[in-house]
Coordinates of C-alpha atoms in Angstrom, one line a residue:
Chain A
X460 CA -0.2 -0.1 -0.2
X461 CA 3.1 2.5 -0.8
X462 CA 1.6 3.6 -4.3
X463 CA -0.3 6.9 -5.1
X464 CA -3.6 5.8 -7.2
X465 CA -5.5 9.3 -6.7
X466 CA -3.3 12.9 -5.9
X467 CA -5.4 15.0 -5.4
X468 CA -3.4 18.6 -5.6
X469 CA -4.4 22.3 -4.4
X470 CA -7.8 21.4 -4.7
X471 CA -10.9 24.1 -4.3
X472 CA -14.4 23.9 -4.3
X473 CA -16.8 27.2 -4.4
X474 CA -20.4 27.4 -4.3
X475 CA -20.9 31.4 -5.9
X476 CA -19.2 33.2 -3.0
X477 CA -18.9 30.4 -0.9
X478 CA -15.2 28.8 -0.9
X479 CA -16.2 24.8 0.8
X480 CA -13.0 24.1 0.5
X481 CA -9.7 25.7 -0.7
X482 CA -6.1 23.9 -1.7
X483 CA -6.9 20.2 -0.6
X484 CA -4.2 17.6 -1.3
X485 CA -4.0 14.2 -0.7
X486 CA -3.6 10.9 -2.2
X487 CA -5.5 7.9 -2.3
X488 CA -3.0 4.8 -2.2
X489 CA -3.4 1.8 -3.6
X490 CA -5.5 -0.8 -1.7
X491 CA -6.1 1.1 1.0
X492 CA -9.6 2.1 2.9
X493 CA -9.5 6.1 3.3
X494 CA -12.8 7.5 5.0
X495 CA -13.4 11.0 4.5
X496 CA -14.9 13.0 7.3
X497 CA -16.8 16.1 8.7
X498 CA -18.9 17.9 9.9
X499 CA -21.9 18.8 7.7
X500 CA -21.6 21.5 5.2
X501 CA -17.6 21.0 5.3
X502 CA -17.7 19.6 1.4
X503 CA -17.4 15.6 2.2
X504 CA -19.8 15.3 -0.6
X505 CA -18.9 18.2 -2.8
X506 CA -15.0 16.6 -2.5
X507 CA -16.4 13.5 -3.8
X508 CA -18.4 14.4 -6.6
X509 CA -15.2 15.9 -8.1
X510 CA -13.6 13.1 -7.3
X511 CA -15.8 10.9 -9.0
X512 CA -16.0 13.5 -11.9
X513 CA -19.1 14.7 -11.8
X514 CA -18.2 18.3 -11.0
X515 CA -14.8 20.4 -11.7
X516 CA -13.2 21.8 -9.2
X517 CA -12.5 25.8 -9.5
X518 CA -9.0 24.7 -9.2
X519 CA -6.6 22.5 -8.4
X520 CA -5.9 18.7 -10.3
X521 CA -7.1 15.2 -9.3
X522 CA -4.3 13.1 -11.4
X523 CA -5.3 9.7 -11.9
X524 CA -2.4 7.6 -13.3
X525 CA -0.3 10.9 -13.1
X526 CA -3.0 12.2 -15.5
X527 CA -5.6 15.2 -14.4
X528 CA -8.7 14.1 -15.2
X529 CA -10.3 17.1 -15.5
X530 CA -7.7 19.1 -18.0
X531 CA -6.5 16.0 -20.3
X532 CA -9.5 15.8 -22.2
X533 CA -12.9 13.6 -22.3
X534 CA -11.1 9.9 -22.9
X535 CA -8.9 10.2 -20.0
X536 CA -12.0 11.2 -18.1
X537 CA -14.0 8.5 -19.6
X538 CA -11.1 5.8 -19.1
X539 CA -10.8 7.0 -15.3
X540 CA -15.3 6.9 -15.1
X541 CA -14.3 3.2 -16.2
X542 CA -12.2 2.6 -13.9
X543 CA -14.0 3.3 -10.9
X544 CA -16.7 2.3 -9.2
X545 CA -19.2 4.5 -7.0
X546 CA -21.8 3.2 -4.7
X547 CA -24.4 6.4 -3.8
X548 CA -25.9 6.9 -0.3
X549 CA -29.5 6.0 -1.9
X550 CA -27.8 3.1 -3.8
X551 CA -28.8 4.7 -7.5
X552 CA -30.1 2.0 -9.1
X553 CA -32.1 2.5 -12.1
X554 CA -35.5 1.7 -10.3
X555 CA -36.7 0.0 -14.1
X556 CA -34.6 -2.7 -13.9
X557 CA -34.0 -5.6 -12.4
X558 CA -30.4 -6.2 -10.3
X559 CA -29.3 -8.6 -13.4
X560 CA -30.4 -5.6 -15.9
X561 CA -28.4 -3.0 -13.8
X562 CA -24.5 -4.7 -13.1
X563 CA -25.8 -5.6 -16.8
X564 CA -25.3 -2.5 -18.1
X565 CA -21.4 -1.3 -17.8
X566 CA -20.8 -5.0 -18.8
X567 CA -22.6 -4.7 -22.2
X568 CA -21.3 -1.0 -22.5
X569 CA -17.7 -0.8 -21.9
X570 CA -16.7 -4.7 -22.4
X571 CA -16.8 -6.9 -25.7
X572 CA -18.0 -9.8 -23.6
X573 CA -20.0 -12.5 -25.3
X574 CA -23.8 -13.0 -23.1
X575 CA -22.4 -16.4 -21.4
X576 CA -19.1 -14.8 -20.3
X577 CA -22.0 -11.6 -19.0
X578 CA -23.8 -13.8 -17.3
X579 CA -21.5 -15.7 -15.6
X580 CA -20.0 -12.3 -14.3
X581 CA -23.6 -11.3 -12.7
X582 CA -23.7 -14.3 -11.1
X583 CA -20.7 -13.8 -9.7
X584 CA -21.2 -10.3 -8.3
X585 CA -23.9 -10.6 -7.1
X586 CA -22.6 -13.9 -5.3
X587 CA -19.9 -11.6 -3.5
X588 CA -22.2 -9.4 -1.8
X589 CA -24.8 -12.3 -1.0
X590 CA -27.4 -11.5 -3.4
X591 CA -27.4 -15.3 -5.7
X592 CA -30.5 -16.0 -7.0
X593 CA -31.5 -12.4 -6.9
X594 CA -31.3 -11.5 -10.4
X595 CA -34.9 -10.9 -11.8
X596 CA -35.5 -9.0 -9.0
X597 CA -36.7 -5.4 -9.1
X598 CA -34.6 -2.2 -6.6
X599 CA -38.5 -2.0 -4.9
X600 CA -38.3 -5.4 -3.6
X601 CA -35.2 -5.1 -1.7
X602 CA -34.6 -4.0 1.6
X603 CA -32.6 -1.3 2.0
X604 CA -29.0 -2.9 2.7
X605 CA -30.2 -5.6 -0.2
X606 CA -29.9 -2.3 -2.4
X607 CA -26.5 -1.1 -1.1
X608 CA -25.0 -4.4 -1.7
X609 CA -27.1 -4.4 -5.0
X610 CA -25.7 -1.0 -5.4
X611 CA -21.8 -2.3 -4.5
X612 CA -22.4 -5.3 -7.1
X613 CA -23.3 -2.7 -9.6
X614 CA -20.1 -0.4 -9.1
X615 CA -18.3 -3.5 -9.1
X616 CA -19.1 -4.7 -12.2
X617 CA -16.0 -3.9 -14.3
X618 CA -13.7 -5.0 -11.5
X619 CA -12.7 -0.9 -10.4
X620 CA -9.5 0.2 -9.5
X621 CA -11.3 2.6 -7.1
X622 CA -14.6 2.4 -5.2
X623 CA -16.1 5.1 -4.3
X624 CA -18.7 5.0 -1.2
X625 CA -21.3 8.1 -0.2
X626 CA -22.7 7.9 3.4
X627 CA -22.0 3.7 3.2
X628 CA -24.0 3.0 6.0
X629 CA -26.8 5.8 5.9
X630 CA -30.6 5.0 6.5
X631 CA -28.9 1.1 7.8
X632 CA -30.0 -0.6 10.9
X633 CA -26.6 -1.4 13.2
X634 CA -26.8 -5.3 12.2
X635 CA -27.2 -4.4 8.5
X636 CA -24.6 -1.6 8.5
X637 CA -22.2 -4.0 10.2
X638 CA -22.8 -6.8 7.8
X639 CA -21.6 -3.8 5.2
X640 CA -18.3 -3.5 6.3
X641 CA -17.8 -6.7 6.6
X642 CA -18.4 -6.9 3.2
X643 CA -15.6 -3.7 2.5
X644 CA -13.3 -5.7 4.6
X645 CA -13.9 -8.7 2.7
X646 CA -13.5 -7.0 -1.0
X647 CA -10.8 -4.6 -0.4
X648 CA -8.7 -7.3 1.5
X649 CA -9.4 -10.2 -1.6
X650 CA -9.5 -8.0 -4.5
X651 CA -6.9 -4.8 -3.3
X652 CA -9.3 -2.5 -4.7
X653 CA -9.2 1.2 -3.1
X654 CA -12.1 2.5 -1.9
X655 CA -12.5 6.2 -0.7
X656 CA -15.8 6.2 1.9
X657 CA -17.6 9.1 3.2
X658 CA -19.3 8.2 6.9
X659 CA -19.6 9.2 9.7
X660 CA -20.6 6.2 11.6
X661 CA -17.6 6.0 14.6
X662 CA -17.8 2.3 14.8
X663 CA -17.6 1.8 10.8
X664 CA -14.7 4.1 11.1
X665 CA -12.9 2.2 13.2
X666 CA -13.6 -0.6 11.6
X667 CA -13.2 0.1 8.0
X668 CA -10.5 2.8 7.9
X669 CA -7.5 2.1 7.1
X670 CA -6.6 6.3 6.7
X671 CA -8.9 9.1 7.7
X672 CA -9.3 12.5 6.3
X673 CA -11.2 14.9 8.5
X674 CA -12.6 18.2 6.7
X675 CA -13.3 21.0 8.3
X676 CA -16.2 24.1 7.8
X677 CA -14.3 27.1 9.4
X678 CA -10.3 25.3 7.9
X679 CA -11.7 24.9 5.0
X680 CA -9.7 22.0 4.0
X681 CA -8.3 19.0 5.7
X682 CA -7.8 19.0 9.9
X683 CA -6.0 15.6 10.6
X684 CA -5.4 12.6 8.5
X685 CA -4.2 9.3 10.1
X686 CA -5.4 6.2 11.7
X687 CA -8.3 6.8 13.9
X688 CA -7.2 5.2 16.4
X689 CA -4.2 7.3 16.3
X690 CA -6.2 10.8 15.6
X691 CA -8.5 9.7 18.8
X692 CA -5.8 9.1 21.4
X693 CA -2.7 11.5 20.1
X694 CA -4.1 14.7 18.4
X695 CA -4.3 17.7 20.2
X696 CA -6.7 19.3 18.3
X697 CA -10.2 19.5 19.9
X698 CA -12.0 19.1 16.9
X699 CA -10.4 16.0 16.2
X700 CA -10.6 14.4 19.5
X701 CA -14.4 15.5 19.8
X702 CA -15.5 13.9 16.8
X703 CA -13.6 10.7 17.7
X704 CA -14.6 10.5 21.5
X705 CA -18.0 11.4 21.2
X706 CA -20.7 8.7 22.2
X707 CA -24.2 8.1 21.7
X708 CA -25.9 10.5 23.8
X709 CA -28.0 8.8 26.6
X710 CA -31.6 8.4 26.2
X711 CA -33.1 12.0 28.2
X712 CA -36.2 11.4 28.5
Chain B
X1269 CA 5.1 -10.4 -7.7
X1270 CA 2.2 -7.9 -6.8
X1271 CA -1.1 -9.7 -8.5
X1272 CA -3.0 -6.6 -7.4
X1273 CA -1.0 -4.0 -9.1
X1274 CA -3.1 -1.9 -11.0
X1275 CA -3.3 -2.5 -14.7
X1276 CA -2.9 0.4 -16.8
X1277 CA -5.4 0.8 -20.1
X1278 CA -3.8 -0.8 -22.3
X1279 CA -3.3 -4.7 -21.2
X1280 CA -0.3 -6.8 -22.3
X1281 CA -0.2 -11.0 -21.9
X1282 CA 1.2 -14.1 -23.1
X1283 CA 0.3 -17.6 -22.9
X1284 CA 3.7 -20.0 -23.6
X1285 CA 2.7 -23.7 -23.9
X1286 CA 5.4 -26.1 -23.4
X1287 CA 5.6 -29.3 -21.7
X1288 CA 6.5 -30.9 -18.1
X1289 CA 6.6 -33.6 -16.5
X1290 CA 4.1 -35.3 -19.2
X1291 CA 1.8 -32.5 -18.6
X1292 CA 1.1 -29.4 -21.2
X1293 CA 1.8 -26.7 -19.2
X1294 CA 0.4 -22.9 -20.1
X1295 CA 2.8 -19.7 -19.0
X1296 CA 0.6 -17.2 -18.3
X1297 CA 2.4 -13.8 -17.5
X1298 CA 1.3 -10.1 -17.8
X1299 CA -2.0 -8.5 -17.2
X1300 CA -5.3 -11.0 -17.1
X1301 CA -8.4 -8.4 -16.7
X1302 CA -12.0 -8.2 -17.9
X1303 CA -10.6 -5.7 -20.5
X1304 CA -8.7 -8.5 -22.3
X1305 CA -11.1 -11.3 -21.8
X1306 CA -12.2 -12.0 -24.7
X1307 CA -9.0 -12.1 -25.7
X1308 CA -7.2 -14.1 -23.3
X1309 CA -9.8 -17.0 -23.6
X1310 CA -10.4 -17.1 -26.9
X1311 CA -6.1 -17.7 -27.3
X1312 CA -6.7 -20.5 -24.3
X1313 CA -9.5 -21.7 -25.7
X1314 CA -7.5 -22.3 -29.5
X1315 CA -4.3 -23.7 -27.9
X1316 CA -6.2 -26.3 -26.1
X1317 CA -8.6 -27.6 -29.0
X1318 CA -4.3 -27.1 -31.0
X1319 CA -3.2 -29.7 -28.7
X1320 CA -5.7 -31.6 -27.2
X1321 CA -4.1 -32.2 -23.8
X1322 CA -4.5 -35.0 -20.9
X1323 CA -3.3 -33.6 -18.8
X1324 CA -3.5 -29.4 -18.6
X1325 CA -1.2 -26.9 -15.8
X1326 CA -2.0 -23.6 -15.7
X1327 CA 1.2 -21.5 -14.6
X1328 CA 0.4 -17.8 -13.1
X1329 CA 3.6 -17.6 -11.6
X1330 CA 4.7 -14.6 -13.8
X1331 CA 1.1 -12.9 -13.9
X1332 CA 1.1 -9.2 -13.2
X1333 CA -2.3 -8.3 -12.5
X1334 CA -5.6 -10.2 -12.2
X1335 CA -8.8 -9.4 -11.8
X1336 CA -12.0 -11.1 -10.7
X1337 CA -13.9 -11.9 -14.0
X1338 CA -10.7 -13.3 -15.1
X1339 CA -10.3 -15.7 -12.1
X1340 CA -13.9 -16.5 -12.7
X1341 CA -12.7 -16.9 -17.1
X1342 CA -9.6 -19.3 -15.5
X1343 CA -12.1 -21.4 -13.2
X1344 CA -14.6 -21.8 -16.1
X1345 CA -12.1 -22.7 -18.8
X1346 CA -11.2 -25.5 -15.5
X1347 CA -14.3 -26.8 -14.9
X1348 CA -15.5 -26.8 -18.9
X1349 CA -11.9 -29.1 -19.5
X1350 CA -12.2 -31.6 -16.5
X1351 CA -15.8 -32.5 -18.3
X1352 CA -13.8 -32.6 -21.1
X1353 CA -11.7 -35.3 -19.4
X1354 CA -9.0 -33.1 -18.7
X1355 CA -7.1 -32.6 -15.5
X1356 CA -7.0 -28.8 -15.4
X1357 CA -4.3 -27.6 -12.7
X1358 CA -3.3 -24.1 -11.5
X1359 CA 0.2 -24.2 -10.1
X1360 CA 1.9 -21.1 -8.2
X1361 CA -0.6 -18.4 -7.5
X1362 CA 0.5 -15.6 -5.6
X1363 CA -1.4 -15.3 -2.2
X1364 CA -3.2 -12.4 -3.9
X1365 CA -4.4 -14.6 -6.6
X1366 CA -5.6 -17.0 -4.2
X1367 CA -7.8 -14.4 -2.2
X1368 CA -9.6 -13.3 -5.1
X1369 CA -10.2 -17.1 -6.5
X1370 CA -11.1 -17.7 -2.8
X1371 CA -13.7 -15.3 -3.4
X1372 CA -15.3 -16.3 -6.1
X1373 CA -18.9 -17.8 -4.8
X1374 CA -19.0 -21.0 -6.8
X1375 CA -22.0 -21.7 -5.3
X1376 CA -23.9 -19.2 -6.9
X1377 CA -22.7 -19.4 -10.3
X1378 CA -25.2 -21.6 -10.3
X1379 CA -27.8 -20.6 -8.8
X1380 CA -31.1 -20.4 -10.2
X1381 CA -32.6 -16.6 -9.8
X1382 CA -35.4 -16.7 -6.9
X1383 CA -38.1 -14.9 -9.4
X1384 CA -38.5 -16.5 -12.4
X1385 CA -37.5 -13.5 -15.9
X1386 CA -41.2 -12.0 -16.5
X1387 CA -42.7 -13.4 -19.4
X1388 CA -44.4 -11.9 -22.2
X1389 CA -47.9 -13.4 -22.5
X1390 CA -50.2 -14.2 -25.9
X1391 CA -52.5 -11.5 -27.1
X1392 CA -55.2 -13.0 -26.0
X1393 CA -53.9 -13.0 -22.5
X1394 CA -52.5 -9.9 -23.1
X1395 CA -55.7 -8.3 -24.0
X1396 CA -57.2 -9.9 -20.8
X1397 CA -54.6 -8.1 -18.4
X1398 CA -55.6 -4.5 -20.5
X1399 CA -59.3 -4.9 -20.0
X1400 CA -59.1 -5.8 -16.0
X1401 CA -56.4 -2.7 -15.9
X1402 CA -59.1 -0.5 -17.9
X1403 CA -61.9 -2.0 -15.3
X1404 CA -59.4 -1.4 -12.3
X1405 CA -58.8 2.2 -13.5
X1406 CA -62.4 3.2 -14.3
X1407 CA -63.1 1.7 -10.1
X1408 CA -60.1 3.7 -9.1
X1409 CA -61.1 6.7 -11.0
X1410 CA -65.1 6.4 -9.7
X1411 CA -63.8 6.1 -5.8
X1412 CA -61.5 9.3 -6.6
X1413 CA -64.1 10.9 -8.0
X1414 CA -66.7 10.4 -5.0
X1415 CA -63.9 10.8 -2.5
X1416 CA -63.4 14.1 -4.0
X1417 CA -67.2 15.3 -3.7
X1418 CA -66.7 14.6 -0.4
X1419 CA -63.7 16.3 -0.3
X1420 CA -65.4 19.2 -1.5
X1421 CA -68.7 19.4 0.7
X1422 CA -66.3 19.0 3.9
X1423 CA -64.8 22.4 2.0
X1424 CA -68.2 24.2 1.7
X1425 CA -68.6 23.5 5.1
X1426 CA -65.4 24.5 6.8
X1427 CA -63.6 26.6 4.1
X1428 CA -60.9 28.1 6.5
X1429 CA -59.8 23.9 5.9
X1430 CA -59.1 25.2 2.2
X1431 CA -55.3 26.1 1.6
X1432 CA -56.4 29.3 -0.4
X1433 CA -52.6 30.3 -0.9
X1434 CA -52.1 27.0 -2.9
X1435 CA -55.4 27.4 -4.7
X1436 CA -53.7 31.0 -5.7
X1437 CA -50.7 29.7 -6.2
X1438 CA -52.2 27.0 -8.5
X1439 CA -54.2 29.3 -10.3
X1440 CA -51.2 31.2 -11.1
X1441 CA -49.6 28.2 -12.7
X1442 CA -52.3 26.4 -14.6
X1443 CA -54.0 30.2 -15.5
X1444 CA -51.5 33.3 -15.9
X1445 CA -48.8 31.0 -17.1
X1446 CA -51.0 29.3 -19.8
X1447 CA -52.1 32.6 -21.0
X1448 CA -49.3 33.5 -23.6
X1449 CA -49.4 29.3 -25.4
X1450 CA -53.8 30.2 -24.9
X1451 CA -53.4 33.3 -26.9
X1452 CA -51.4 31.8 -29.7
X1453 CA -53.0 28.9 -30.3
X1454 CA -56.5 30.9 -30.5
X1455 CA -54.9 33.0 -32.7
X1456 CA -54.0 30.4 -35.3
X1457 CA -57.4 28.3 -34.8
X1458 CA -59.0 31.6 -35.5
X1459 CA -56.5 32.0 -39.0
X1460 CA -56.6 28.9 -39.8
X1461 CA -60.5 28.5 -39.8
X1462 CA -60.8 32.0 -41.5
X1463 CA -58.8 30.4 -43.9
X1464 CA -60.1 27.9 -44.9
X1465 CA -64.0 28.3 -44.8
X1466 CA -63.2 31.6 -47.0
X1467 CA -61.6 29.2 -49.8
X1468 CA -65.1 27.4 -49.0
X1469 CA -67.3 30.0 -48.8
X1470 CA -65.9 32.1 -52.1
X1471 CA -66.9 29.5 -54.4
X1472 CA -70.0 30.8 -53.6
X1473 CA -70.1 34.3 -53.0
X1474 CA -70.9 33.5 -48.9
X1475 CA -67.7 35.0 -47.7
X1476 CA -70.2 36.9 -44.5
X1477 CA -70.5 34.0 -43.1
X1478 CA -67.0 33.5 -42.5
X1479 CA -67.5 35.5 -38.8
X1480 CA -70.2 34.0 -37.6
X1481 CA -68.4 30.5 -38.6
X1482 CA -65.5 31.5 -36.9
X1483 CA -66.9 32.8 -34.0
X1484 CA -69.1 29.8 -33.6
X1485 CA -67.5 27.4 -33.5
X1486 CA -64.5 29.1 -31.6
X1487 CA -67.2 30.1 -29.2
X1488 CA -69.3 26.7 -29.1
X1489 CA -66.5 24.2 -29.6
X1490 CA -62.6 24.8 -30.5
X1491 CA -62.2 27.4 -27.4
X1492 CA -63.3 25.1 -24.3
X1493 CA -61.6 22.3 -26.7
X1494 CA -58.6 23.7 -27.5
X1495 CA -57.9 25.5 -24.0
X1496 CA -58.9 22.3 -21.9
X1497 CA -56.2 20.2 -24.2
X1498 CA -53.6 22.7 -23.8
X1499 CA -54.5 22.7 -20.0
X1500 CA -54.0 18.9 -19.7
X1501 CA -51.2 18.8 -21.5
X1502 CA -49.7 21.7 -19.0
X1503 CA -51.3 21.3 -15.9
X1504 CA -53.1 17.9 -16.0
X1505 CA -49.8 16.3 -16.5
X1506 CA -47.5 18.5 -14.2
X1507 CA -50.3 17.8 -11.0
X1508 CA -49.9 13.9 -11.9
X1509 CA -46.2 14.6 -11.6
X1510 CA -45.8 16.6 -8.6
X1511 CA -48.0 14.3 -6.4
X1512 CA -46.2 10.9 -7.7
X1513 CA -43.5 12.0 -6.9
X1514 CA -44.9 13.0 -3.5
X1515 CA -45.5 9.4 -3.2
X1516 CA -42.6 8.2 -3.9
X1517 CA -41.1 10.0 -1.7
X1518 CA -42.9 9.2 1.4
X1519 CA -44.4 12.4 1.2
X1520 CA -48.2 11.7 0.9
X1521 CA -47.7 8.8 3.3
X1522 CA -46.3 11.1 5.8
X1523 CA -49.2 13.4 5.8
X1524 CA -51.5 11.3 6.9
X1525 CA -50.1 9.9 9.4
X1526 CA -50.5 13.6 10.3
X1527 CA -53.9 13.3 9.9
X1528 CA -54.1 15.2 6.6
X1529 CA -56.5 13.5 4.3
X1530 CA -54.0 13.9 0.7
X1531 CA -57.1 14.3 -1.1
X1532 CA -58.0 17.5 0.7
X1533 CA -55.3 19.0 1.4
X1534 CA -53.4 18.2 -2.2
X1535 CA -56.0 17.7 -4.7
X1536 CA -58.8 20.3 -3.4
X1537 CA -56.4 23.0 -4.1
X1538 CA -55.7 22.0 -7.8
X1539 CA -59.6 20.8 -8.4
X1540 CA -60.5 24.0 -7.9
X1541 CA -57.5 26.7 -8.9
X1542 CA -58.4 25.1 -12.0
X1543 CA -61.8 25.1 -12.7
X1544 CA -61.2 28.9 -11.6
X1545 CA -59.2 30.0 -14.2
X1546 CA -60.2 27.5 -17.2
X1547 CA -63.2 28.9 -17.9
X1548 CA -61.5 32.4 -18.2
X1549 CA -59.0 30.6 -20.3
X1550 CA -61.6 30.0 -22.4
X1551 CA -63.1 33.2 -23.2
X1552 CA -59.7 34.3 -23.5
X1553 CA -58.9 31.8 -26.2
X1554 CA -62.5 32.4 -28.2
X1555 CA -61.6 36.1 -27.8
X1556 CA -58.0 35.2 -29.5
X1557 CA -59.9 33.1 -32.3
X1558 CA -62.0 35.9 -33.0
X1559 CA -59.4 38.0 -33.5
X1560 CA -57.4 35.2 -36.0
X1561 CA -60.6 35.2 -38.1
X1562 CA -60.9 38.9 -38.2
X1563 CA -57.2 39.1 -39.5
X1564 CA -58.3 37.4 -42.6
X1565 CA -61.4 39.1 -42.7
X1566 CA -60.2 42.1 -43.4
X1567 CA -57.0 41.3 -45.3
X1568 CA -58.1 38.7 -47.4
X1569 CA -62.0 39.5 -47.2
X1570 CA -62.2 42.8 -47.9
X1571 CA -65.1 43.5 -44.3
X1572 CA -64.4 45.7 -42.2
X1573 CA -63.2 45.8 -38.4
X1574 CA -67.1 46.8 -37.4
X1575 CA -68.8 44.6 -40.2
X1576 CA -66.6 41.8 -39.1
X1577 CA -67.4 42.3 -35.1
X1578 CA -71.1 43.2 -35.5
X1579 CA -71.5 39.9 -37.5
X1580 CA -69.9 37.8 -34.7
X1581 CA -71.7 40.0 -32.0
X1582 CA -74.4 38.9 -33.9
X1583 CA -73.9 35.4 -33.8
X1584 CA -72.8 34.3 -30.9
X1585 CA -76.1 33.4 -27.9
X1586 CA -76.2 33.9 -24.7
X1587 CA -76.5 30.1 -24.3
X1588 CA -73.5 29.7 -26.4
X1589 CA -71.4 31.4 -24.1
X1590 CA -73.0 30.2 -21.1
X1591 CA -72.6 26.0 -22.6
X1592 CA -69.2 27.0 -23.7
X1593 CA -68.4 28.2 -19.6
X1594 CA -69.7 25.1 -18.3
X1595 CA -68.3 22.9 -20.6
X1596 CA -65.1 24.5 -19.7
X1597 CA -65.2 24.1 -16.0
X1598 CA -66.0 20.6 -16.7
X1599 CA -63.5 19.5 -18.8
X1600 CA -61.6 21.6 -16.3
X1601 CA -62.8 19.5 -12.9
X1602 CA -61.8 16.2 -15.1
X1603 CA -58.0 17.8 -16.2
X1604 CA -57.6 18.4 -12.5
X1605 CA -59.2 15.2 -10.9
X1606 CA -57.8 12.9 -13.4
X1607 CA -54.1 14.7 -12.8
X1608 CA -54.1 14.2 -9.3
X1609 CA -55.6 10.4 -9.5
X1610 CA -52.8 9.3 -11.7
X1611 CA -50.5 11.1 -9.2
X1612 CA -52.3 8.9 -6.5
X1613 CA -52.0 5.9 -8.5
X1614 CA -47.7 5.8 -8.3
X1615 CA -46.0 3.9 -6.0
X1616 CA -42.6 3.4 -6.9
X1617 CA -39.7 5.0 -8.9
X1618 CA -39.2 7.8 -11.8
X1619 CA -41.0 5.1 -14.1
X1620 CA -44.4 5.2 -12.4
X1621 CA -44.0 9.1 -12.3
X1622 CA -43.2 9.1 -16.2
X1623 CA -46.1 6.0 -17.0
X1624 CA -48.6 7.7 -14.9
X1625 CA -48.1 11.7 -16.0
X1626 CA -48.5 10.0 -19.6
X1627 CA -51.7 8.4 -18.7
X1628 CA -52.8 11.7 -17.2
X1629 CA -52.6 13.4 -20.1
X1630 CA -54.5 10.6 -22.3
X1631 CA -57.3 9.7 -20.5
X1632 CA -58.0 13.9 -19.6
X1633 CA -57.8 14.1 -23.3
X1634 CA -60.3 11.2 -24.2
X1635 CA -62.2 12.0 -21.4
X1636 CA -62.7 16.1 -22.5
X1637 CA -63.3 14.9 -25.9
X1638 CA -65.9 12.2 -24.8
X1639 CA -67.4 14.5 -23.0
X1640 CA -67.5 17.2 -24.9
X1641 CA -69.5 14.9 -27.8
X1642 CA -72.2 14.3 -24.6
X1643 CA -72.4 17.8 -24.3
X1644 CA -73.1 18.6 -27.8
X1645 CA -76.0 16.6 -28.1
X1646 CA -77.2 17.3 -24.4
X1647 CA -77.3 21.0 -25.1
X1648 CA -79.1 20.4 -28.6
X1649 CA -82.7 19.4 -27.1
X1650 CA -82.0 21.8 -24.5
X1651 CA -81.9 24.6 -26.7

């Protein structure tokens, strides 16, 4: 895990006159699970949208295999998009298509595989996320956790080099969230896929993160970087320690 | 060797055939991934066919990159050759490659779908299903009209319960925002009728009847009809999409759990607003239709403005205007009710919203034409 796969350099995001963050720089290393945390409005989702090529930064670069994904032409951006997979907060499965058709979409579009090969890969991906047999189910027929897993199967369809997750455990019960964490760890360990995850769940962060980046609204950038336990125990910044040492408040009524 | 080293865009691989200890050996080197899967499987298949080995070893020691799709392809080849009686073995797998093979869920590959694929039925079954759908739709619409009438009665008894702010909002959306297009369509319709009737009437020297024909057609039929069709396209669809999206987002469920009647809360303001503005839009459309006829009359028929207006006014009776406004009000109620009802029928997803929005417009136009036919007969006998 010593080589960088994505390099973010001096990235700045702005909505009108409101600067969300400025001159943010960091790397995503091969095979690592990088978790981005921070309070609401600090720009986590904005940063993620830039990293997946949806939003252009006001300034700065996102380099993938040496090339800036935004200024090196549509071909590089297109190739980058094929090399990444994204799980959106709502899973974003296409409701009019079955799970099989959802996973088939990128395989049919970007590969020259035969229908038999595509069928085998779809079954493998569904099996990997414990949804074997759900080929012909529609997203509306699945629970929240199953939708997330189906979203992961679609994101992994092309064996991407980097997987991005927006609010991984949002809206899931604790048991399902733990299962999802296990799936993330298994996928990362077996396939060596780099992962960038935006989440607030402390338990999940401690369990899966190799490294954490903490963004701050006032600082308009990164205020801490490191392993979550290290940050919890060694950081002298109250904003960081407060985040990592917070506990669920006791019921007060 | 690091198998999980990420592959560059251009992949290169080699399959070298050799032999050792009585076994054919395929020495695999380079990158094996989903992007070159078809190429390397074809090459391996061709080499197997060429040498027809009884014992085959695939040597993974020189592989730089392997992904799960490629690993699955190797497993598939191994299984297939085993069925053909070939003893196929994988050797020199790195830890990373072992891990990739270990997560391939072989049981899942043989797992049949839990739910069968949706089949297309034959024509007879499709006709039967469509008939049932139409009957259900009709029942649902009648039920909805009943609920709407109940909501209207409640509103009359408790006027303060109506969201008047919403009524004004939808009056603006359906009425004020629709003025330009209603005016344009009315004007063009008047122009067309005047021009077409002039072409026919001039043959018998009856040009003087063009103003009467235009004003009669506009006020009696085309004004209410064209306006209603436009409102169905603009507002009926908007009502269906708006309520449908609210259903998908569970906003309607939220209203119900808070004790609100969604028909009273969401449908009543839209229906009332539409009933109030469509007759006004109809008069507006009639006016522009007559204006369109006037343009042709003055420019092509040598009629003066006064003559044209006098002829038009002489033709239009109060009864015609009243029946036209009654028709417009009924059309308005139908458009709004159908739009809202179709919105409430949405169950899940963006596709449902699109389907019911389209259905709202098509059903509204059908009902407008059907009701117009009934009105034509009814007013003939009343008169």
